[in-house]
Backbone as a ProteinNet text record, in pm:
[ID]
protein_1_A
[PRIMARY]
XXXXXXXXXXXXXXXXXXXXXXXXXXXXXXXXXXXXXXXXXXXXXXXXXXXXXXXXXXXXXXXXXXXXXXXXXXXXXXXXXXXXXXXXXXXXXXXXXXXXXXXXXXXXXXXXXXXXXXXXXXXXXXXXXXXXXXXXXXXXXXXXXXXXXXXXXXXXXXXXXXXXXXXXXXXXXXXXXXXXXXXXXXXXXXXXXXXXXXXXXXXXXXXXXXXXXXXXXXXXXXXXXXXXXXXXXXXXXXXX
[TERTIARY]
9825.9	9775.5	9765.2	9748.9	9725.6	9570	9519.2	9404.7	9334.4	9210.1	9156.6	9000.4	8945.9	8821.9	8741.3	8567.6	8500.7	8405.2	8343	8211.4	8166.9	8118.8	8064.2	8110.9	8107	8152.1	8106.3	8162.4	8073.1	8097.3	7998.9	7986.3	7987.8	8060.5	8065.8	8044.5	8016	8015.9	7902.6	7784.5	7726.2	7729.5	7818	7876	7812.2	7747.1	7743	7845.8	7889.8	7988.7	8035.4	8113	8101.6	8124	8076.2	8088.6	8175	8275	8365.3	8332.4	8375.3	8327.9	8418.7	8424	8472.5	8425	8493.6	8446	8518.7	8399.4	8388.5	8457.1	8472.3	8537.4	8463.2	8329.5	8212.8	8172.5	8198.5	8099.5	8227.1	8126.7	8207.8	8270	8243.9	8280.6	8429.3	8453.2	8617.2	8713.1	8804.3	8902.7	9041.1	9095.6	9191.2	9340.3	9427.3	9552.6	9632.6	9734.4	9794.4	9924.2	9954.7	10037.3	10196.7	10261.6	10399.7	10503.3	10604.9	10684.7	10836.3	10936.2	11073.9	11106.7	11171.7	11203.4	11286.8	11386.1	11475	11401.2	11299.3	11197.6	11099.8	11065.3	10967.9	11079.4	11200.1	11283.9	11293	11362.6	11373.3	11269.1	11157.3	11016.4	10992.6	10999.9	10968.6	11065.6	11184.8	11271.9	11255.2	11190.7	11133.1	11014.3	10929.2	10804.6	10809.3	10734.9	10765.7	10709.8	10733.7	10696.5	10539.1	10504.7	10341	10288.4	10307.5	10296.6	10328.3	10219.2	10247.6	10239.7	10156	10098.8	10120.6	10146.6	10136.8	9983.2	9906.7	9772.5	9685.5	9591.1	9562.4	9434.5	9378.6	9254	9261.8	9178.5	9171.9	9060.5	8978.4	8862.5	8905.3	9026	9086.6	9161.7	9242.9	9318.7	9220.8	9112.9	9037	9000.3	8921.8	8939.8	9032.7	9164.3	9257.1	9300.1	9268.6	9308.6	9227	9089.7	8953.4	8991.6	9043.5	9088.9	9224.6	9281.9	9383.1	9361.9	9236	9190.2	9108.9	9134.2	9051.7	8921.9	8836.3	8671.8	8646.8	8760.6	8715.8	8714.9	8786.8	8812.7	8702.1	8678.7	8578	8666.4	8764.6	8857.7	9000	9069.2	9201	9256.9	9404.7	9488.3	9616.6	9683.3	9817	9924.9	10014.7	10101.3	10243.5	10305.1	10436.3	10529.2	10625.6	10726.1	10824.6	10913.9	11014.4	11151.3	11279.2	11429.9	11423.9	11343.9	11385.5	11312.3	11227	11137.8	11171.5	11300.4	11357.3	11466.7	11497.9	11567.1	11686.7	11762	11930.6	11908.4	11787.5	11759.8	11695.8	11688.5	11651.5	11517.5	11439.5	11253.8	11207.2	11062.6	11024.5	11027.4	11049.8	11062.1	10910.9	10917	10772.1	10688.6	10764.7	10694.5	10642.6	10693.9	10651	10502.5	10453.9	10335.9	10197.6	10224.6	10138.8	10109.4	10221.1	10213.9	10130.1	10140.2	10070.1	9906.5	9885.9	9745.4	9694.6	9766	9714.7	9711.4	9763.1	9744.5	9612.2	9584.7	9474	9346.8	9336.1	9222.9	9159.1	9303.3	9251.7	9245.9	9312.5	9288.6	9087.8	9079.2	8944.8	8827.4	8887	8809.1	8798.2	8904.6	8909.4	8853.8	8873.7	8823.4	8674.5	8634.9	8490.8	8391.4	8461.1	8372.6	8364.6	8438.3	8414.1	8519	8626.5	8703.8	8750.5	8781.3	8872	8950.6	9088.2	9207.5	9231	9114.3	9144.9	9106.1	9208.9	9159.6	9117.6	9159	9089.7	8934.9	8916.1	8788.8	8681.4	8711.9	8657	8556	8465.7	8366.3	8387.9	8503.1	8516	8683.3	8753.4	8884	8901.9	9003.7	8993.6	9121	9070.1	9250.8	9260.6	9358.4	9390.3	9428.3	9343.9	9339.8	9395.8	9369.6	9437.3	9492.2	9613.2	9659.5	9725.2	9695.2	9750.6	9811.4	9913.3	9974.6	9998.6	9984.5	10022.2	10120.2	10216.2	10306.6	10298.4	10285.9	10289.1	10391.1	10451.7	10547.1	10608	10721.3	10756.2	10773.4	10781.5	10787.4	10893	10953.7	11080.3	11036.8	11098.1	11142.2	11204.4	11148.8	11063	10926.4	10895.4	10762.7	10633.1	10514.1	10385.3	10302.6	10299.1	10180	10033.9	9926.6	9787.9	9743.2	9714.3	9666.4	9508.5	9437.7	9302.4	9245.9	9103.4	9034.4	8886.6	8854.6	8733.8	8675	8569.8	8496.5	8405.2	8482.6	8422	8286.7	8304.7	8198.8	8206.9	8079	8054.2	7975.1	8070.4	7954.4	7911.1	7920	7863.6	7939.9	8067.8	8192.6	8312.3	8303.7	8444.5	8403.8	8534.3	8493.7	8631.5	8587.3	8673.8	8663.6	8835.1	8884.6	8934.2	8944.7	9027.5	9099.4	9238	9306.8	9416.9	9464.1	9539.8	9634.9	9751.1	9836.8	9892.8	9864.9	9878.9	9991.3	10090.7	10201.4	10188.7	10241.8	10197.1	10253.9	10205	10219.1	10335.5	10443.6	10562.4	10542.5	10559	10519.2	10647.1	10678.6	10777.4	10732	10609.7	10620	10533.8	10559.1	10506.4	10385.2	10268.2	10138.6	10130.3	10066.4	10064.1	9976.3	10046.6	9951.7	9963.3	9850.9	9854.7	9782.4	9781.7	9779.9	9601.8	9498.6	9373.6	9337.2	9459.8	9463.4	9521.1	9589	9665.5	9612.3	9499.7	9392.2	9293.9	9209.3	9086.7	9098.3	9215.1	9202.3	9085.1	9069.3	8931	8873.9	8751.4	8676.9	8692.4	8671.5	8623.2	8578.9	8678.3	8593	8667.9	8771.8	8821.7	8947.4	8941.7	9052.5	9177.8	9200.9	9355.1	9390.6	9283.8	9301.4	9345.1	9349.8	9404.3	9618.1	9635.5	9756.4	9835.8	9774.3	9806.1	9775.1	9891.3	9861.3	9712.3	9639.3	9501.3	9542.6	9664	9666.1	9767.2	9718.9	9772.1	9904.6	10005.4	10126.9	10128.2	10059.6	9980.4	9860	9806.9	9657.5	9703.2	9571.2	9609.8	9443.4	9448.8	9338.9	9326.3	9263	9288.4	9127.2	9153.2	9018.4	9051.2	8961.7	8921.2	8843.7	8865.5	8742.5	8744.1	8650.2	8659.8	8555.2	8640.2	8593.7	8612.2	8523.9	8524.9	8657.9	8679.4	8835.6	8824.4	8709.3	8697.7	8734.6	8660.1	8629.4	8717.5	8755.7	8829.8	8776	8643	8513.8	8438.4	8420.7	8390.5	8231.9	8244.4	8107.2	8103.1	7928.1	7882.5	7918.6	7939.5	7960	7861	7857.9	7768.9	7718	7624.1	7530.8	7600.6	7680.2	7761.3	7881.5	7932.4	8059.4	8012	7894.1	7868.8	7820	7742.8	7731.9	7837.8	7926.1	8070	8119.4	8111	8199.3	8132.4	7991.2	7886.9	7898.8	7987.5	7976.9	8089.9	8194.2	8282.5	8270.1	8124.1	8116.6	8036.7	8067	8019.8	7860	7798.2	7667	7622.4	7739.8	7742.5	7762.9	7810.1	7885.9	7764.5	7644.7	7585.2	7472.1
11642.5	11659.2	11746.2	11768.1	11885.1	11863.7	11959	11978.1	11869.2	11862.5	11755.8	11780.3	11729.6	11743.9	11657.7	11622.3	11525.4	11507.5	11401.9	11371.5	11248.2	11133.6	11041.7	10899.9	10804.6	10696.9	10550.5	10407.6	10302.2	10265	10166.6	10100.7	9952.5	9884	9736.4	9648.4	9747.8	9658.6	9708.9	9604.4	9676.7	9600.8	9546.8	9473.3	9565.8	9539.6	9622.3	9620.2	9748.4	9764.3	9688.7	9658.4	9571.8	9650.9	9656.5	9744.6	9693	9787.8	9795	9799	9670.3	9672.5	9655.2	9710.4	9733.6	9656.3	9628.5	9580.1	9630.8	9628.7	9710.2	9605.6	9628.1	9545.7	9408.1	9409.9	9317.4	9266.4	9320.5	9283.4	9187.7	9122.7	9077.2	9140.8	9105.3	9180.7	9143.6	9245.7	9184.4	9265.7	9163.8	9189.3	9205.9	9289.7	9298.1	9244	9206.9	9140.1	9247.7	9213	9338.8	9367.2	9521.9	9560.4	9510.8	9484.5	9392.5	9514	9481.3	9573.1	9500.5	9535.1	9463	9484	9422.8	9441.6	9548	9578.8	9686.8	9818	9845.3	9944.2	9973.2	9879.4	9887.9	9924.1	9864.3	9939.1	10078.4	10114.9	10273	10337.4	10303.8	10405.9	10386.3	10305.7	10292.6	10376.6	10401.9	10490.8	10633.1	10658.1	10804.2	10861	10762.3	10796.2	10774	10887	10909.2	10784.5	10757	10631.4	10637.6	10526.7	10469.2	10502.5	10540.7	10580.2	10420	10359.7	10239.9	10233.4	10349.9	10369.8	10490.9	10533.4	10658.1	10689.8	10597.5	10622	10696.2	10768.5	10846.7	10814.9	10704.1	10652.5	10495	10412.4	10267	10281.1	10355	10396	10422.7	10541	10545.7	10450.5	10365.2	10254.3	10162.5	10152	10022.8	10064.3	10202.3	10245.6	10246.3	10276.1	10239.8	10112.9	10025.9	9903.6	9832.1	9880.7	9842.2	9921.4	10005.6	10028	9987.1	9886.6	9814.3	9661.6	9653.9	9547.1	9557.1	9451.8	9454.8	9495.7	9453.1	9475	9623.8	9716.4	9820.8	9929	9844.7	9908.6	9865.5	9915.4	9835.8	9824.8	9907	9899.5	9872.7	9796.8	9779.6	9751.3	9857.9	9817	9830.3	9703.3	9683.6	9791.7	9809.2	9946.2	9866.4	9890.3	9812.4	9937.6	9880.8	9996.5	10008.7	10104.7	10161.7	10145.1	10109.8	10124.3	10269.4	10350.2	10473.2	10527.2	10454.5	10430.8	10446.7	10359.1	10321.7	10455.5	10481.4	10560.6	10481	10571.4	10518.6	10424.7	10408.5	10299.6	10165.6	10153.3	10039.5	10006.6	10108.8	10095.2	10226.1	10190.4	10293.8	10430.5	10524.2	10674.2	10719.2	10770.3	10804.8	10890.7	10958.5	11081.6	11020.4	10886.5	10828.4	10759	10721	10655.8	10751.2	10913.2	10988.9	11003.2	10930.1	10913.4	10809	10690.6	10584.1	10598.4	10671.1	10684.5	10803.1	10878.4	10970.4	10888.3	10771.4	10693.4	10634.6	10554.7	10513.2	10577.6	10672.2	10767.8	10829.3	10868.6	10916	10766.7	10678	10580.7	10524.4	10520.1	10506.6	10618.3	10716.4	10827.4	10834.5	10804	10809.4	10680.5	10548.1	10433.8	10433.5	10451.7	10427.8	10550.6	10643.4	10769.6	10880.1	10817.1	10927.4	11070.6	11021.9	11161.8	11214.5	11326.9	11324.6	11457.8	11435.7	11535.1	11647.8	11700.4	11817.6	11935	11993.8	12082.2	12219.4	12246.4	12371.1	12323.2	12197.8	12125	12125.2	12110.5	12063.8	12147.9	12117.8	12202	12226.8	12143.9	12121.2	12075.2	12088.7	12063.3	12021.2	11911.1	11880	11915.4	11968	11980.3	11897.4	11870.5	11790.3	11884.6	11889.6	11967	11908.5	11798.3	11730.1	11601.3	11576.5	11452.8	11415.6	11261.4	11200.6	11063.4	11047.5	10879	10822.1	10714.7	10675.2	10539.7	10510.3	10401.1	10311.3	10173.4	10062.5	9980.5	9976	9851.2	9902.4	9885.8	9934.4	9834.5	9886.4	9835.8	9864.1	9776.8	9825.5	9777.4	9794.9	9776.3	9597.4	9543.9	9517.2	9464.5	9469.5	9454.3	9500.7	9434.5	9458.1	9477.7	9576.9	9572.6	9618.2	9599.6	9667.4	9766.7	9857.4	10002.2	9987.5	10022.4	10006.8	10153.4	10170.6	10284.3	10262.8	10359.8	10379.2	10518.2	10558.7	10700.6	10723.7	10810.1	10831.7	10943.5	11035.8	11112.5	11197.6	11222.1	11279.6	11427.5	11532.8	11672.8	11714	11841.3	11939.4	11929.3	11970.2	11981.2	11915.4	11835.8	11784	11632.6	11572.1	11385.5	11344.4	11309.3	11237.1	11102.4	11071	10951.6	10885.3	10733.2	10677.1	10561.5	10533.6	10474.3	10357.8	10279.5	10196.8	10137.8	10058.4	9982.3	9870.8	9735.6	9587.3	9521.7	9485.5	9407.9	9267.1	9242.3	9075.7	8993.4	8848	8773.4	8724.6	8672.1	8576.8	8484.4	8455.5	8332.3	8279.4	8160.9	8122.2	8183.4	8202.1	8267	8382.6	8458.4	8641.7	8626.6	8709.7	8716.8	8732.2	8698.3	8696.3	8822.8	8934.7	9035.7	9046.4	9060	9070.3	9237	9216.6	9378.8	9405	9317	9378	9426.3	9341.9	9400	9541.9	9570.6	9703.7	9832.4	9768	9872.3	9885.7	9751.4	9767.9	9806	9733.5	9702.6	9597.8	9575	9469.4	9525.9	9480.2	9509.2	9415.2	9453.1	9370.9	9218.6	9108.7	8991.2	8898.5	8977	8915.9	8829.2	8681.7	8629.7	8656.5	8755.6	8793.7	8849.3	8912.6	8965.4	8871.9	8751.7	8640.3	8621.4	8702.1	8686.3	8823.1	8897.8	9008.4	8989.4	9041.6	9070.5	9111.2	9059.5	9097.4	9252.9	9293	9385.2	9507.5	9615.1	9715	9775.9	9787	9846.7	9991.9	10060.7	10217.7	10211.1	10334.9	10399.5	10558.9	10576.3	10719.2	10768	10908	11000.8	11110.5	11132.9	11265.6	11313.8	11439.3	11519.3	11614.4	11591.3	11632.7	11763.1	11882.7	11959.7	12003.9	12013.3	12038.4	12184.8	12243	12383.7	12413.1	12508.9	12570.8	12628	12575	12650.5	12811.7	12854.7	12973.9	13070.3	13045.1	13105	13043.1	12942.9	12870.4	12884.4	12866	12871.4	12712.7	12654.4	12528	12498.6	12413.6	12364.9	12250.1	12178.3	12092.9	11958.9	11865.8	11712.6	11694.7	11647.7	11577.1	11447.7	11418.5	11305.4	11177.6	11179.5	11050.7	11025.9	11112.3	11144	11085.3	11150.5	11091.9	10974.9	10914.7	10760.5	10672.3	10692.5	10616.5	10634.9	10728.9	10749.3	10691.6	10690.8	10639.4	10482.1	10417.2	10268.7	10233.3	10293.9	10265.7	10328.1	10383.4	10400.8	10312.2	10294.8	10228.5	10256.6	10150.4	10180.8	10240.6	10290	10367.7	10526.5	10506.2	10650.5	10723.7	10631.6	10719.7	10784.5
9839.7	9715.5	9636.3	9486.2	9434.4	9410.3	9300	9270.3	9188.4	9209.6	9127.6	9121.4	8972.6	8961	8953.6	8863.5	8888.3	8785.2	8721.4	8695.5	8748	8669.5	8724.7	8710.5	8782.9	8740.4	8784.3	8735.9	8749.1	8917	8900.2	9087.6	9029.6	9092.9	9113.4	9211.3	9334.1	9450.2	9530.9	9580.9	9688.5	9787.1	9860	9942.9	10079.4	10155.2	10292.7	10377.3	10415.8	10486.6	10629.4	10675	10815.7	10898.6	11036.7	11147	11241.7	11259.4	11324.7	11484.8	11555	11690.5	11780.7	11901.8	12007.1	12159.2	12218.7	12353.4	12464.8	12569.3	12703.1	12805.1	12901.8	13024.9	13019.5	13011.1	13028.9	12917.2	12811.6	12678.4	12600.3	12454	12380.2	12266.2	12152.1	12059.4	11999	11889.8	11845.5	11954.4	11965.3	12037.4	11932.8	11944.1	11830.4	11886.8	11795.7	11871.5	11914.7	12034.6	12078.5	12002.8	12002.5	11920.2	11969	11868.3	11902.4	11924.2	11998.4	12004.5	12061.4	11981.2	12023.9	12181	12224.8	12375.8	12398.6	12339	12336	12312.2	12202.5	12200.4	12303.9	12359.4	12485.9	12593.4	12625	12760.7	12711.7	12605.2	12549.3	12618.7	12545.6	12564.8	12713.5	12789.6	12948.5	13030.6	12980.7	13051.9	13030.2	12937.5	12882	12980.7	13011.7	13070.9	13228.6	13294	13408.6	13485.2	13606.6	13707.6	13700.1	13711.7	13721.5	13559.3	13482.5	13326.2	13230.9	13224.4	13140	12985.7	12954.4	12816.7	12739.5	12611.2	12544.5	12518.9	12510	12476.6	12595.9	12548	12594.2	12679.8	12654	12757.7	12689	12785.3	12721.2	12614	12601.8	12493.6	12373.6	12356.5	12260.1	12184.3	12297.2	12236.3	12145.9	12216.3	12148.4	12017.7	11992.3	11852.9	11792.8	11808.8	11741.3	11714.5	11785.7	11751.9	11650.7	11682.1	11570.2	11416.8	11417.7	11312	11255	11292.2	11284.5	11212.7	11198.1	11115.7	10983.1	10915.6	10786	10798.8	10867.6	10895.9	10884.7	10934	10961.4	10800.6	10681.8	10532.1	10450.6	10367.9	10234	10108.9	10100.8	9980.4	9967.7	9901.7	9913.7	9811.5	9810.6	9685.3	9694.8	9649.4	9671.9	9602.7	9687.7	9692.6	9644	9534.6	9537.5	9578.1	9680.5	9772.8	9641.1	9690.2	9584.5	9653.4	9604.2	9645.5	9693.7	9626.7	9698.9	9820.3	9867.2	9945.3	10074.3	10091.2	10216.2	10252.5	10372.3	10447.5	10472.2	10534.6	10579.2	10717.7	10747.5	10873.1	10830.2	10658.6	10609.4	10586.7	10633.1	10602	10534.8	10485.3	10413.6	10523.2	10455.9	10533.7	10591	10692.8	10738.6	10656.1	10581.3	10492.3	10376.6	10343.9	10197.6	10238.9	10371.7	10345.5	10336.6	10336.7	10288.4	10141.8	10072.2	9894.7	9906.8	9983.3	9959.9	9989.3	10077.4	10149.4	10018.5	9963.5	9870.3	9744.6	9727.1	9578.9	9594.6	9716.8	9754.8	9712.6	9750.2	9768.4	9631.9	9559.7	9427.1	9320.8	9344	9289.4	9289.1	9398	9433.7	9391.7	9362.9	9328.2	9166.5	9133	8988	8910	8990.2	8920.7	8955.8	9069.8	9120	9138.8	9143.9	9166.1	9027	8940.5	8825.5	8805.2	8902.1	8949.9	8781	8742.5	8633.3	8663	8606.3	8673.7	8549.1	8490.1	8378.2	8465.5	8539.3	8615.4	8541.3	8433.1	8354.2	8302.2	8306.9	8257.7	8370.7	8475.7	8594.1	8663.1	8701.5	8782.9	8926.5	8963	9107.6	9131.4	9202.9	9239	9393.4	9436.8	9545.1	9633.9	9762.3	9818.3	9956.1	9982.1	10114.6	10196.2	10305.4	10403.5	10550	10552.2	10697	10627.7	10731	10698.9	10850.9	10868.6	11009.3	10959.1	11024.6	11037.3	11156.5	11201.6	11328.7	11259.5	11303.6	11267.7	11381.9	11356.3	11447.5	11422.8	11269.4	11278.1	11145.7	11093.3	10974.8	10867.1	10716	10613.8	10532.3	10437.7	10375	10232.1	10128.1	9979.3	10000.6	9949.6	9823.8	9871.8	9985.4	10020.7	9960	9907.8	9850.4	9945.7	10026.3	10142.4	10053.9	10148.5	10069.4	10147.2	10077.6	10149	10131.3	10234.7	10314.3	10326.5	10244	10257.1	10323.9	10383.5	10451.5	10430.9	10481.4	10441.5	10603.7	10678.1	10776.4	10785	10683.9	10692.4	10558.2	10504.5	10363.9	10386.7	10409.2	10427.7	10274.4	10305.8	10176.3	10085.2	10151.3	10034.5	10072.2	10186.6	10266.1	10261.7	10249	10293.2	10360.4	10498.6	10549.2	10563.7	10548.6	10509.1	10597.5	10652.3	10727.1	10640.4	10671.2	10624.5	10702.4	10613	10679	10585.1	10589.6	10549.9	10629.7	10534.9	10569.3	10527.2	10561.1	10504.9	10485.7	10383.9	10352.8	10447.9	10481.9	10548.6	10510.7	10607.6	10643.2	10555.9	10454.3	10376.3	10286.4	10240.4	10181.5	10042.1	9982.8	9835.3	9858.1	9779	9814	9764	9823.1	9727.3	9611	9530.5	9405.3	9357.4	9291.2	9298.2	9139	9037.7	8900.8	8865.6	8723	8669.4	8726.9	8731.5	8760.9	8917.2	8987.6	9148.9	9153	9069.9	9069	9000.6	8892.6	8825.4	8885.5	8939.5	9025.6	9163.4	9215	9366.2	9414.8	9502.5	9567.4	9661.1	9692.7	9815	9900.2	10029.3	10162.1	10140.5	10183.7	10165.9	10059.1	9979.8	9877.9	9897.8	9828	9929.7	9931.2	9840	9840.3	9996.3	10082.3	10167.4	10275.4	10294.6	10354.5	10364.3	10211.2	10207.2	10275.8	10351.9	10426.7	10578.6	10643.5	10804.8	10826.1	10956.2	10987.3	11083.4	11121.2	11181.2	11101.4	11127.3	10989.3	11059.1	10989.6	11041.2	11046.4	10965.7	10980.3	10977.2	11035.4	11040.4	11018.9	10951.5	10903.8	10884.6	10878.6	10838.5	10763.2	10670.1	10581.9	10534.4	10505.4	10453.1	10337.1	10275.4	10120.7	10144.1	10129.5	10066.1	9904.4	9896.2	9718.3	9710.7	9617.6	9595.8	9445.7	9411.8	9250.7	9247.3	9147.1	9079.3	9021.7	9023.9	8988.8	9095.5	9170.9	9323.8	9442.1	9418.7	9528	9640.6	9656.4	9747.1	9761.1	9898.8	9894.4	9800.9	9723.9	9627.7	9708.7	9663.8	9694.9	9613.4	9679.6	9608.7	9518.4	9382.6	9279.1	9360.8	9324.9	9396.1	9324.5	9186.9	9168.6	9242.1	9271.2	9360.2	9524.5	9555	9670.7	9668.1	9581.7	9576.9	9605.6	9521.5	9545.8	9670.1	9754.2	9865.9	9954.3	9963.6	10065.5	10072.1	9960.9	9960	10018	10099.1	10186.8	10316.2	10378	10475.1	10566.1	10688.9	10780.1	10826.7	10874.6	10894.4	11023.4	11086.3	11211.2	11176.8	11067.8	11012.3	10941	10866.8	10766.9	10846.2
[MASK]
++++++++++++++++++++++++++++++++++++++++++++++++++++++++++++++++++++++++++++++++++++++++++++++++++++++++++++++++++++++++++++++++++++++++++++++++++++++++++++++++++++++++++++++++++++++++++++++++++++++++++++++++++++++++++++++++++++++++++++++++

């Protein structure tokens, strides 16, 4: 993402952010739905793995964290994303590089709409640079689907912000989810009834890191209080 500036913005939600809970061998808590893979894909992947290797994950603990991040409850803000014909590649689904633009869209939408971010580079006291991007793909989507992007904040530092992101596809229903102007201009927060129209397990998860700098010196600069307050609304209690 390119540089971005900021002042202050409105606040419309005081909803406490839900805690993402994972379960151990003996404990209770939230158990996520298993990842779905086609038999052909599972067979193809298994042939590439050494014997006695049954998972590409690094550990059961890390897998539980990934599964936890695939659920609505791990996020606070949601924004419908209209896929475009040009997003599809020759394989008939959205190309992997396009997902980063979807995540960039929800991050900047929230910063502009709810944190007072301004985009006048020459008039802003600070600009934001994206220094880290990561994306993990669990299932494909394609045009003309309208998935919903999800955003959470994992950490707010002196000049940096760590985001957690996901994309949830619409449920397979006879009627497509109704998305109106207000959904696209304002998005909505966790608990909104329209979330029921989207799968509870994300097709894509990711993370990004912003660092805000002084445009004159290109040195990191502290986040203003109004921006910080807007970001803290999307943090889980365990992260604060």
